[in-house]
Coordinates of C-alpha atoms in Angstrom, one line a residue:
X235 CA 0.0 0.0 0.0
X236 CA 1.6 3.4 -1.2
X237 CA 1.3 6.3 1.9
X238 CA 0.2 9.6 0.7
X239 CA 3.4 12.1 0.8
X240 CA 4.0 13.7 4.4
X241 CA 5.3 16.6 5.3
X242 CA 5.6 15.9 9.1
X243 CA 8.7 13.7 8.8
X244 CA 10.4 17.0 8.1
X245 CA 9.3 18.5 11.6
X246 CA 12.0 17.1 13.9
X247 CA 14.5 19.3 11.4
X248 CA 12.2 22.6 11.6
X249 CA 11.8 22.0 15.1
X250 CA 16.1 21.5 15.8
X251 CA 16.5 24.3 13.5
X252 CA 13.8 26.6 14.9
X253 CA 15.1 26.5 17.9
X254 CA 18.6 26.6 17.2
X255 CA 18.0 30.0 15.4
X256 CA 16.0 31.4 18.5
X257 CA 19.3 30.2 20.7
X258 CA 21.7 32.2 18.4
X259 CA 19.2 35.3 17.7
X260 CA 18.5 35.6 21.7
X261 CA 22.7 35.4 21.7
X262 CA 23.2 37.9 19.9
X263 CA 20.4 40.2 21.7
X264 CA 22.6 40.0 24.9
X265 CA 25.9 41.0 23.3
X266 CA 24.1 44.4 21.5
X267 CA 22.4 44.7 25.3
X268 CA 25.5 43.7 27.0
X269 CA 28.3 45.3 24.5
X270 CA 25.9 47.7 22.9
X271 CA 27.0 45.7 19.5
X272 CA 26.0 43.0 17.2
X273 CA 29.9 41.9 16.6
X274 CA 30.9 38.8 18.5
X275 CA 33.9 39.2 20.5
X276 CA 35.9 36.4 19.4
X277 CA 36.3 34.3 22.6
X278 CA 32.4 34.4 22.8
X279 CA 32.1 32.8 19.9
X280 CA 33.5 29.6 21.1
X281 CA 30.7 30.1 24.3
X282 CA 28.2 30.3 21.0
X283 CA 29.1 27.1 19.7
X284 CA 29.3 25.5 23.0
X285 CA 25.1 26.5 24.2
X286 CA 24.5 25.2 20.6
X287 CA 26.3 22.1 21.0
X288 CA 24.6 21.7 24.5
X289 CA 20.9 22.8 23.5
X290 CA 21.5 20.3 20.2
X291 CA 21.9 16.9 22.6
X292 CA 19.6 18.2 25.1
X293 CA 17.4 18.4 22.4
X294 CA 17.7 14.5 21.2
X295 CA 17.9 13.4 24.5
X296 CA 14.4 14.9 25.7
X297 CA 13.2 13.9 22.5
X298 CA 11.6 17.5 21.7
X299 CA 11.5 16.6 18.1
X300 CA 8.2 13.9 19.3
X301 CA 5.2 15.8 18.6
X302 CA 2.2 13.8 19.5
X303 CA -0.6 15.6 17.6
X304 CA -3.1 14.8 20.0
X305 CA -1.1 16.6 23.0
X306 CA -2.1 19.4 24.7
X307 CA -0.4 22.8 24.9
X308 CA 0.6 23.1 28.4
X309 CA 1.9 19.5 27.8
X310 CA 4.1 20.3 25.0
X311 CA 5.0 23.8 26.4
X312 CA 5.7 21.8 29.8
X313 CA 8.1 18.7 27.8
X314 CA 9.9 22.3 26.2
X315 CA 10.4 23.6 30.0
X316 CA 11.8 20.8 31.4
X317 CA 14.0 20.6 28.3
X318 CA 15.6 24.2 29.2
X319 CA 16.3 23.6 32.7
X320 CA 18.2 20.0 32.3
X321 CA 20.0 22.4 29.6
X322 CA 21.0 25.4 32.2
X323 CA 21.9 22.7 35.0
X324 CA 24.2 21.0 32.6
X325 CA 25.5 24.9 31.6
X326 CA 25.9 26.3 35.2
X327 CA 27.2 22.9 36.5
X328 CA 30.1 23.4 33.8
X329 CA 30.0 27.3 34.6
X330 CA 30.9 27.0 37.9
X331 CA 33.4 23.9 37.5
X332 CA 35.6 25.7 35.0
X333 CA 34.7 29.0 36.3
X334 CA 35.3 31.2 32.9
X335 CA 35.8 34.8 34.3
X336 CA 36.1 36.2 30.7
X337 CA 32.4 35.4 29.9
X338 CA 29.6 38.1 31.6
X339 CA 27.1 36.2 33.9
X340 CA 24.6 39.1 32.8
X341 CA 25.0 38.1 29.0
X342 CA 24.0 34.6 29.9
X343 CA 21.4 35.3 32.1
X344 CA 20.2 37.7 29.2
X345 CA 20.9 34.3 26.6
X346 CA 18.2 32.2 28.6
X347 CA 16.0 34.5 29.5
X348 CA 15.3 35.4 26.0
X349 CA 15.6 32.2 24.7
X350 CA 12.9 31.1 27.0
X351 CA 10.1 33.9 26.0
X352 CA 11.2 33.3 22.3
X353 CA 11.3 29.1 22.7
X354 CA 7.9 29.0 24.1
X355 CA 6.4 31.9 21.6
X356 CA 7.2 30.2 18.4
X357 CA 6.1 26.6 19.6
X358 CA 3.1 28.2 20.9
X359 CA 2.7 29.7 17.8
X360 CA 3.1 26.2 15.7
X361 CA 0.6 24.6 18.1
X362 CA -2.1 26.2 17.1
X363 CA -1.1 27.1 13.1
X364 CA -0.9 23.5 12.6
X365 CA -4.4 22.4 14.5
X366 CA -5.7 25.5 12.2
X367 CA -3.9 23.5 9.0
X368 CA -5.6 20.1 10.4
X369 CA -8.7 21.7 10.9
X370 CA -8.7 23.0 6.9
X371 CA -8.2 19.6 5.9
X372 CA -4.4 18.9 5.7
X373 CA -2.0 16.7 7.2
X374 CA -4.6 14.3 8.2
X375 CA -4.7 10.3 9.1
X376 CA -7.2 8.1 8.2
X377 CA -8.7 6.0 10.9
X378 CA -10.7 3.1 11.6
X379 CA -12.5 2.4 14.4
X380 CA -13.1 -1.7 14.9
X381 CA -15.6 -2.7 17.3
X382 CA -18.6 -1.2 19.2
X383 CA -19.8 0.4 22.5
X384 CA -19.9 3.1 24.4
X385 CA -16.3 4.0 24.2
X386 CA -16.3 3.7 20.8
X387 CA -19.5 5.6 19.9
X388 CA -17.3 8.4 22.0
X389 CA -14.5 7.8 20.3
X390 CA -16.1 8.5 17.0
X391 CA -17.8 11.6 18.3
X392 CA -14.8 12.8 19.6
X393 CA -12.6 12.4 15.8
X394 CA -15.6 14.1 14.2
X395 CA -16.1 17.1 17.0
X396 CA -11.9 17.8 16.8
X397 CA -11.3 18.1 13.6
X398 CA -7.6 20.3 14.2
X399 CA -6.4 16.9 15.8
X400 CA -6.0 15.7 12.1
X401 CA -7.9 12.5 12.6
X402 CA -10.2 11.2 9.4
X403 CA -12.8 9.2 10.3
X404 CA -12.9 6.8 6.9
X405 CA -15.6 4.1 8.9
X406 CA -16.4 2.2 11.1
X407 CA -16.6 -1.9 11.0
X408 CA -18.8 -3.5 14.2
X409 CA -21.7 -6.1 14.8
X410 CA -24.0 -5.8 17.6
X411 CA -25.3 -9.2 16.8
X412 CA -22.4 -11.8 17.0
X413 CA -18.8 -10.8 17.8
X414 CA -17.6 -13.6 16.4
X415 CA -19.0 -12.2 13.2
X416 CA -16.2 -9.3 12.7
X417 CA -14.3 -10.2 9.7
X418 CA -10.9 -10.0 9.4
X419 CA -11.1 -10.1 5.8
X420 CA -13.4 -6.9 6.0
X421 CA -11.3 -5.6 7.9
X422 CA -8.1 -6.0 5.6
X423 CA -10.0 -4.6 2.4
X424 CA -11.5 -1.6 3.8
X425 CA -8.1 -0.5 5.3
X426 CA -6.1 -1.5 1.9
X427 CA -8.9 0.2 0.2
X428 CA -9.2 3.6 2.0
X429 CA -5.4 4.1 3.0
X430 CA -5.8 3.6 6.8
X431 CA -3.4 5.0 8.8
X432 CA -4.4 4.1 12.4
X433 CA -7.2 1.5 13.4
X434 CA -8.7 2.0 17.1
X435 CA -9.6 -1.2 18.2
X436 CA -12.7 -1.6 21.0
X437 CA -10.9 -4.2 23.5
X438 CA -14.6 -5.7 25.4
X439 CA -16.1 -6.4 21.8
X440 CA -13.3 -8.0 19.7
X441 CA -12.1 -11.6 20.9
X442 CA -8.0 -11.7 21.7
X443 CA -7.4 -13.8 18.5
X444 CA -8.9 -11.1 16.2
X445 CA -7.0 -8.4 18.3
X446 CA -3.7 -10.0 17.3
X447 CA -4.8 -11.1 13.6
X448 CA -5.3 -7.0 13.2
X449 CA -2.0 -6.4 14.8
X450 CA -0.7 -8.7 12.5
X451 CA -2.1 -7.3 9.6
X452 CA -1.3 -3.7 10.4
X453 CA 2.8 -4.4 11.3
X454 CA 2.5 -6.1 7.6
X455 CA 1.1 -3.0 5.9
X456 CA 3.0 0.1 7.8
X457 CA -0.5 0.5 9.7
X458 CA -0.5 1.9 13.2
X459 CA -3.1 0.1 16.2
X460 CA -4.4 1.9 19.2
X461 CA -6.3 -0.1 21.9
X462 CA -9.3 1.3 23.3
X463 CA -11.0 -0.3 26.5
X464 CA -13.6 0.5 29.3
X465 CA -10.8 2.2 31.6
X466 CA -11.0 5.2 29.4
X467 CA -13.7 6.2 31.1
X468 CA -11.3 6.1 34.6
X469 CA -9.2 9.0 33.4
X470 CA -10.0 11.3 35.7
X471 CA -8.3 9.0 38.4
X472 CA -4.9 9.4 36.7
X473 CA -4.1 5.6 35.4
X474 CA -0.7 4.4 34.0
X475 CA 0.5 1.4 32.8
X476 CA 3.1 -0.6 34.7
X477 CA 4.7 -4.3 34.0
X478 CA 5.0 -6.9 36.6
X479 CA 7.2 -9.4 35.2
X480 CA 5.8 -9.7 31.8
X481 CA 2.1 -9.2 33.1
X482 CA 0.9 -5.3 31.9
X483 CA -1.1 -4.0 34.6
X484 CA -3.0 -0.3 34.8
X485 CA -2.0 1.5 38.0
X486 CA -4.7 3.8 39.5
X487 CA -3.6 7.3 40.9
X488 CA -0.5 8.2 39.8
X489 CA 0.9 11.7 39.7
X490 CA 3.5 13.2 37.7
X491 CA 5.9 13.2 40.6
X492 CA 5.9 9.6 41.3
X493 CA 8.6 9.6 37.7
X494 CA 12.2 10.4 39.2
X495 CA 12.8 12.3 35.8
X496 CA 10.0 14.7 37.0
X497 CA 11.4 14.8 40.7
X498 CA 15.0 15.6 39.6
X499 CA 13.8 18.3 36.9
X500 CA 11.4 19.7 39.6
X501 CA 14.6 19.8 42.3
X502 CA 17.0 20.9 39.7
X503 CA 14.4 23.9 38.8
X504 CA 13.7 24.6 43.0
X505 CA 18.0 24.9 43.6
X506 CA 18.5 27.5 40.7
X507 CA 15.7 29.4 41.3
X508 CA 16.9 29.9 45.1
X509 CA 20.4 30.3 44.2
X510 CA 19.1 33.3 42.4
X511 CA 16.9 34.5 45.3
X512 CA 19.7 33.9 47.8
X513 CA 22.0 35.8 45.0
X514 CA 19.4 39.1 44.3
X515 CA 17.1 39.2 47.3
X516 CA 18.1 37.3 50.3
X517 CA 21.8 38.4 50.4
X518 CA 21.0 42.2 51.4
X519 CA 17.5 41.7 52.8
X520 CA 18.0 38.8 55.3
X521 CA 20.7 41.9 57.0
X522 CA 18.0 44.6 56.7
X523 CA 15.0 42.3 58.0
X524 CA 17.5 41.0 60.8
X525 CA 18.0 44.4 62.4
X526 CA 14.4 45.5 62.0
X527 CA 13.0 42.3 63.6
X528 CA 15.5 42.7 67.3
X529 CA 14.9 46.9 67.4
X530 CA 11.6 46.2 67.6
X531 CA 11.4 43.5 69.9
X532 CA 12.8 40.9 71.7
X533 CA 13.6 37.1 70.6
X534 CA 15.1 35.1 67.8
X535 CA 15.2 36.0 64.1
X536 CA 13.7 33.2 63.0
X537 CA 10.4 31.4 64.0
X538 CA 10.9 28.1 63.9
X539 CA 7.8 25.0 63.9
X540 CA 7.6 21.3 63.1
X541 CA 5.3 20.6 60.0
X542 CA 4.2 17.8 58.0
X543 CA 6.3 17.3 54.9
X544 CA 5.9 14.7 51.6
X545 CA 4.8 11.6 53.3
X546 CA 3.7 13.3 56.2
X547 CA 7.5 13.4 57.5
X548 CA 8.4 15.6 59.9
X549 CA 10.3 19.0 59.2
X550 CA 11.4 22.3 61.0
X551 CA 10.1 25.1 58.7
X552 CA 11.4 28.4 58.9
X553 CA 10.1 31.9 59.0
X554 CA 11.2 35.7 60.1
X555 CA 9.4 36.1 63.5
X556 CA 6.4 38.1 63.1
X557 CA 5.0 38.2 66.7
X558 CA 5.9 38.9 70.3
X559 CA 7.7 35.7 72.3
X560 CA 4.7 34.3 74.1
X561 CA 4.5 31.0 76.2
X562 CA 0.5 29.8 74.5
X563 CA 0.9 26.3 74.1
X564 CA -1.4 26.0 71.9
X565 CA -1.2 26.6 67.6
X566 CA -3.6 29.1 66.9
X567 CA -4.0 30.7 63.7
X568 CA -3.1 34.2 63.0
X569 CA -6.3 36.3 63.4
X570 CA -6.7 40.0 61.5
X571 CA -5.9 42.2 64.3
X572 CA -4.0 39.4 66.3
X573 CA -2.6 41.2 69.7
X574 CA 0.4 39.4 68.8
X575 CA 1.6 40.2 65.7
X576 CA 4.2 43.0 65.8
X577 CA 4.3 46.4 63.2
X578 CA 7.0 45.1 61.3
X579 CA 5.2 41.3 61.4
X580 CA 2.3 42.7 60.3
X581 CA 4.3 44.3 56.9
X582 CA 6.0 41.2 56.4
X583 CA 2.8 38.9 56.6
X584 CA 1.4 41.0 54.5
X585 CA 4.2 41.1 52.1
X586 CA 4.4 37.3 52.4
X587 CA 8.4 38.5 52.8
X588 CA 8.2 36.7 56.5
X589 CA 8.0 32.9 54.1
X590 CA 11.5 33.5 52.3
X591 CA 13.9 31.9 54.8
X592 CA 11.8 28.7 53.5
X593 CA 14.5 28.9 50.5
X594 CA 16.6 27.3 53.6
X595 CA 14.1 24.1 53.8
X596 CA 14.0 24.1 49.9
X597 CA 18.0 23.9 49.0
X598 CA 17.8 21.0 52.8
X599 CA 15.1 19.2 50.5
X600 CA 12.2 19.3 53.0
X601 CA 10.3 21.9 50.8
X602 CA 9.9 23.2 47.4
X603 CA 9.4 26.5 45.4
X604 CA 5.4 25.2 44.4
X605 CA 3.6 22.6 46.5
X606 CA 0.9 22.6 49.0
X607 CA 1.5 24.9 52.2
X608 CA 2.4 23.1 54.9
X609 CA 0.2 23.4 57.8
X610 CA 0.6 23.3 61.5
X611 CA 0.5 19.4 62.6
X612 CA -1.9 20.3 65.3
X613 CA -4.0 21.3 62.3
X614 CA -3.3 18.6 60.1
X615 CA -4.7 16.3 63.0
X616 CA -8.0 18.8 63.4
X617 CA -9.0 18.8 59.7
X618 CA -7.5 15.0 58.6
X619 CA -10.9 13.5 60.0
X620 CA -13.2 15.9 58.3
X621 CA -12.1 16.6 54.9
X622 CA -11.8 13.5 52.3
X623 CA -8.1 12.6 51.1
X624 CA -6.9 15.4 53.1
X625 CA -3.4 13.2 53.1
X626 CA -3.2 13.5 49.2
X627 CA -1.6 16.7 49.6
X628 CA 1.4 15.2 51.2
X629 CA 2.1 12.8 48.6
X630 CA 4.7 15.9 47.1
X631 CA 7.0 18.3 48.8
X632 CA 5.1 21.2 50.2
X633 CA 6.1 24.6 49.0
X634 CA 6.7 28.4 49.5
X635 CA 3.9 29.0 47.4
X636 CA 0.9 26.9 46.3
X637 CA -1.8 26.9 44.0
X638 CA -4.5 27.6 46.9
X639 CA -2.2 30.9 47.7
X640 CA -2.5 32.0 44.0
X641 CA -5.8 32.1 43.9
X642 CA -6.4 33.6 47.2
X643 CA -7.0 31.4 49.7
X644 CA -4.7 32.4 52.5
X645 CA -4.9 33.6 56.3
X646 CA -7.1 32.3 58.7
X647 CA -9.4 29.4 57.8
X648 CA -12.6 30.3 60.1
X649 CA -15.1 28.0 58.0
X650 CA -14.4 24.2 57.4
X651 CA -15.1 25.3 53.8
X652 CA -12.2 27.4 53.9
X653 CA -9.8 24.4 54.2
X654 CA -11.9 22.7 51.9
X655 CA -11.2 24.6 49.4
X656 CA -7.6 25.0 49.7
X657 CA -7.2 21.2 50.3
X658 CA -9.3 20.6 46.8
X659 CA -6.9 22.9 44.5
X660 CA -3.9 21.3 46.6
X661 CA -5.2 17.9 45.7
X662 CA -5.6 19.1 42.0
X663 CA -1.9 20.5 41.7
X664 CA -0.8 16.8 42.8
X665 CA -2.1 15.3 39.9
X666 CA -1.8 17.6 37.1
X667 CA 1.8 19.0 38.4
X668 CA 3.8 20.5 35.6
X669 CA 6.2 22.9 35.5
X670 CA 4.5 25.2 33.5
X671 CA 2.2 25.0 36.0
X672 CA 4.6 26.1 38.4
X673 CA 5.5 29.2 36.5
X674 CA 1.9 30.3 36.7
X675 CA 1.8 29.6 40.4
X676 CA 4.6 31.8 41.0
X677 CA 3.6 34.6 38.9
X678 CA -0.3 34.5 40.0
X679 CA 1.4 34.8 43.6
X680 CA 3.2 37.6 42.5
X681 CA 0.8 39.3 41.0
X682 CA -2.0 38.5 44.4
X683 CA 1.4 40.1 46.4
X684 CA 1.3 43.4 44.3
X685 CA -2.4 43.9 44.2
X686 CA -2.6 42.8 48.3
X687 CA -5.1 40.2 49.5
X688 CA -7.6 40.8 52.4
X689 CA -7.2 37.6 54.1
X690 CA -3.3 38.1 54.2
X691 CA -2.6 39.4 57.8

């Protein structure tokens, strides 16, 4: 069977090459905003060829050239992300072994920053002009859908409803009546006959000897088979597919973060971006905030509380002191006019400025940048009983910052339905974590900083 002539085998290329020019155009920014010129000294050139070099087996290794065309854009955006910050470990790692004191720190700071912005533009930009292009017709893949059922009545809807995925519908081939009526013949012809690309095959309603005999078939003719069963419908509870031995099973609830390629990308990202807040903020405002805090009242720096951490372990947090020393045993919340919150507590809760020393508990590994706030343990205990898979949020690393914080809830939780909400978006961050999603946390938080939240006292 001849294929029709594609133009998608020539994406890896544009891809590699697209990015490569947005690499060297985003150099050459920083040396005319660094040097105020477009002319390369020459030892910067070799430090040219060397991010190229770099970004080029990044690139193969993360396998940014696979495009699956039903993929969403935060997924691609978020494959692309973790991409760039394997590539800047691997660059600062060798920065600070070989230590090159001829090359700026500003220019390369300048390098990835606008390689970032222009990385994520263009593929942006190439999602959606190419589900426009599918949508008009082109670049499509014929498909057959074998079998019948629910799933496969939503299947079909779901090809003719999303017409930028680039899926054809050419037919369908099923029999209510007798299963054992499906013919493989049939089944042979129409695909030979209407050049099918991809046949879906409708596990509960084909027998397992038809299912291989199609498989068969389809590796013979340069055909493509995707097996469709009931636990489509069980998406929503995050399933995977594991091996034991060589018995395939489906695995129910897993998150993102139970990979160790997601864990190390999500630590690498938390230890460079507090290296840079230890570098810009922390280094001349811990001094400032130090001297504030003991001439306006007595006691340590630091407040310092056990809270639960990723497996509900055990961790001391850390936090500039924003109230009088007092001797209550018990963990009460901060209230809005709280008696014990000092002047300068008061600015820094509002500021959320009192949370930074928790960079300290993310470079010790107890916390992260993004993750659900930790919460006293006396108040873990209170709200574990009443709330459904409250413990969910612990299955990650809390963090400085979490969704339930961007998007407002924060202070004093005075209704059950308070916590509620925060432990539902906490629970939903678990199992959709990516780091693009992290970006957005962080800026939404910056952004709720700037315009000041009522509940934050």
């Amino acid at each position: 069977m001849q294929r029709q002539h594609r133009y998608s085998r020539y994406f890896p290329i544009l891809f590699l090459f697209a990015d490569l020019f947005g690499l060297n155009f985003s150099f050459y920014v920083a040396n005319y905003l660094r040097f105020n010129s477009l002319s390369l000294p020459d030892n910067y050139i070799i430090l040219q060829i060397f991010l190229n070099v770099i970004w080029l087996l990044v690139f193969l290794g993360s396998r940014l050239q696979e495009i699956n065309r039903s993929s969403k854009l935060l997924d691609h955006l978020n494959k692309v992300l973790t991409a760039l910050v394997i590539n800047l470990s691997i660059v600062f790692a060798l920065w600070f072994a070989i230590q090159p004191v001829e090359y700026s720190r500003k220019f390369l700071f300048i390098t990835y920053l606008t390689f970032t912005l222009s990385i994520l533009t263009w593929r942006s930009i190439w999602h959606y002009a190419i589900r426009y292009y599918r949508a008009l017709g082109f670049n499509l893949r014929n498909v057959l859908i074998v079998g019948s059922g629910e799933v496969a009545n939503d299947l079909k809807l779901q090809f003719e409803n999303t017409p930028q995925l680039g899926y054809k519908l050419a037919g369908t081939i099923n029999n209510d009546k007798d299963e054992s009526m499906y013919s493989l013949k049939d089944i042979e012809n129409y695909s030979l006959k209407n050049n099918i690309d991809i046949i879906f095959c409708h596990l509960p309603s084909l027998p397992n000897e038809r299912v291989r005999e199609i498989i068969n078939f389809a590796e013979n003719n340069l055909i493509k088979v995707n097996l469709v069963s009931q636990f489509s419908r069980l998406m929503s509870y995050n399933l995977s597919i594991d091996q034991v031995g060589s018995i395939p099973m489906i695995q129910v609830n897993t998150i993102p973060l139970d990979y160790s390629i997601n864990r190390f990308v999500k630590r690498l990202f938390d230890i460079i971006f507090s290296i840079v807040v230890f570098v810009v903020i922390l280094s001349w405002l811990v001094p400032i905030i130090t001297l504030l805090i003991k001439l306006e009242s007595k006691g340590p720096i630091f407040f310092k509380q056990m809270r639960h951490g990723r497996d509900n372990k055990e961790f001391k947090i850390y936090k500039f002191r924003t109230m009088v020393v007092h001797n209550d045993p018990d963990v009460k919340q901060a209230q809005k006019g709280d008696s014990r919150i000092t002047k300068l507590g008061s600015i820094l809760r509002i500021t959320s400025i009192d949370e930074l020393p928790q960079f300290i508990n993310v470079l010790r590994g107890d916390m992260s940048i993004v993750g659900p706030r930790p919460h006293a343990i006396q108040h873990n205990r209170e709200y574990q009983p009443q709330i459904d898979r409250f413990w969910q949020r612990h299955a990650v690393k809390p963090g400085i910052t979490g969704l339930a914080q961007a998007k407002g809830f924060r202070g004093e939780t005075i209704e059950l339905s308070d916590m509620s909400g925060r432990v539902k978006l906490d629970r939903f961050y678990v199992k959709n974590w990516s780091l693009i999603l992290d970006f957005k946390i962080i800026i939404l938080t910056i952004l709720s900083i700037l315009r000041g939240n009522e509940n934050a006292y």
